[in-house]
mmCIF file of C-alpha atoms in Angstrom:
data_model
loop_
_atom_site.group_PDB
_atom_site.id
_atom_site.type_symbol
_atom_site.label_atom_id
_atom_site.label_comp_id
_atom_site.label_asym_id
_atom_site.label_seq_id
_atom_site.Cartn_x
_atom_site.Cartn_y
_atom_site.Cartn_z
ATOM 1 C CA MET J 1 5.652 34.357 7.836
ATOM 2 C CA LYS J 2 6.221 30.718 8.720
ATOM 3 C CA THR J 3 6.829 28.259 5.891
ATOM 4 C CA THR J 4 5.514 24.720 6.284
ATOM 5 C CA ARG J 5 7.042 21.878 4.328
ATOM 6 C CA GLN J 6 5.049 18.798 3.488
ATOM 7 C CA TYR J 7 6.882 15.516 3.226
ATOM 8 C CA GLY J 8 5.635 12.211 1.993
ATOM 9 C CA GLU J 9 2.985 11.384 -0.527
ATOM 10 C CA THR J 10 -0.784 11.502 -0.727
ATOM 11 C CA CYS J 11 -2.416 8.176 0.114
ATOM 12 C CA MET J 12 -4.940 7.082 -2.503
ATOM 13 C CA VAL J 13 -7.230 5.682 0.209
ATOM 14 C CA CYS J 14 -7.341 8.338 2.961
ATOM 15 C CA GLU J 15 -6.028 11.154 0.726
ATOM 16 C CA GLU J 16 -3.717 12.419 3.487
ATOM 17 C CA GLN J 17 -0.004 13.210 3.297
ATOM 18 C CA LYS J 18 1.952 10.312 4.799
ATOM 19 C CA ASP J 19 5.625 9.358 4.974
ATOM 20 C CA ARG J 20 5.376 5.576 5.152
ATOM 21 C CA GLY J 21 3.564 3.146 2.924
ATOM 22 C CA LEU J 22 3.773 1.148 -0.259
ATOM 23 C CA HIS J 23 3.375 1.669 -3.978
ATOM 24 C CA ILE J 24 1.089 -0.453 -6.135
ATOM 25 C CA LEU J 25 0.915 0.363 -9.850
ATOM 26 C CA HIS J 26 2.458 3.803 -9.209
ATOM 27 C CA GLN J 27 -0.124 4.617 -6.527
ATOM 28 C CA PHE J 28 0.744 5.204 -2.856
ATOM 29 C CA ILE J 29 -1.092 3.537 0.055
ATOM 30 C CA CYS J 30 -0.033 4.649 3.531
ATOM 31 C CA GLN J 31 0.924 2.142 6.193
ATOM 32 C CA GLU J 32 -2.174 2.878 8.276
ATOM 33 C CA CYS J 33 -4.571 2.250 5.381
ATOM 34 C CA GLU J 34 -2.661 -0.875 4.386
ATOM 35 C CA GLN J 35 -3.247 -2.311 7.864
ATOM 36 C CA LYS J 36 -6.915 -1.299 7.846
ATOM 37 C CA ILE J 37 -7.415 -2.942 4.444
ATOM 38 C CA LEU J 38 -5.670 -6.136 5.538
ATOM 39 C CA THR J 39 -7.833 -6.479 8.639
ATOM 40 C CA ALA J 40 -11.122 -5.181 7.190
ATOM 41 C CA LYS J 41 -14.202 -7.355 7.387
ATOM 42 C CA THR J 42 -16.923 -7.124 4.750
ATOM 43 C CA ASN J 43 -19.329 -5.696 7.331
ATOM 44 C CA ASP J 44 -16.915 -2.947 8.470
ATOM 45 C CA GLU J 45 -18.116 0.614 8.057
ATOM 46 C CA TYR J 46 -15.354 1.640 5.652
ATOM 47 C CA TYR J 47 -15.132 -1.603 3.649
ATOM 48 C CA LYS J 48 -16.998 -0.143 0.646
ATOM 49 C CA HIS J 49 -14.787 2.955 0.782
ATOM 50 C CA TYR J 50 -11.659 0.776 0.636
ATOM 51 C CA LEU J 51 -13.065 -1.115 -2.342
ATOM 52 C CA SER J 52 -13.939 2.017 -4.277
ATOM 53 C CA GLN J 53 -10.519 3.525 -3.624
ATOM 54 C CA LEU J 54 -8.722 0.307 -4.629
ATOM 55 C CA ARG J 55 -10.736 0.143 -7.852
ATOM 56 C CA LYS J 56 -8.820 3.258 -8.884
ATOM 57 C CA LEU J 57 -5.773 1.001 -9.223
ATOM 58 C CA LYS J 58 -7.481 -0.809 -12.077
ATOM 59 C CA LEU J 59 -8.366 2.476 -13.801
ATOM 60 C CA VAL J 60 -4.845 3.820 -13.462
ATOM 61 C CA SER J 61 -3.279 0.613 -14.737
ATOM 62 C CA ALA J 62 -5.628 0.483 -17.757
ATOM 63 C CA SER J 63 -4.796 4.036 -18.758
ATOM 64 C CA SER J 64 -1.007 3.564 -18.443
#
């Protein structure tokens, strides 16, 4: 039986395990999502997804 180790943290935007990124209000955003958010235009396909995921920051901070 092969054992797989997972390193990193779960990104709050893409919900994937990643090693590199940043923390905002105790939440992790991977480097890839950070770049996508920074360059997103309001007419981009995933813009609404980014907004809804980032709104979770407000909910987490209010409950802390």
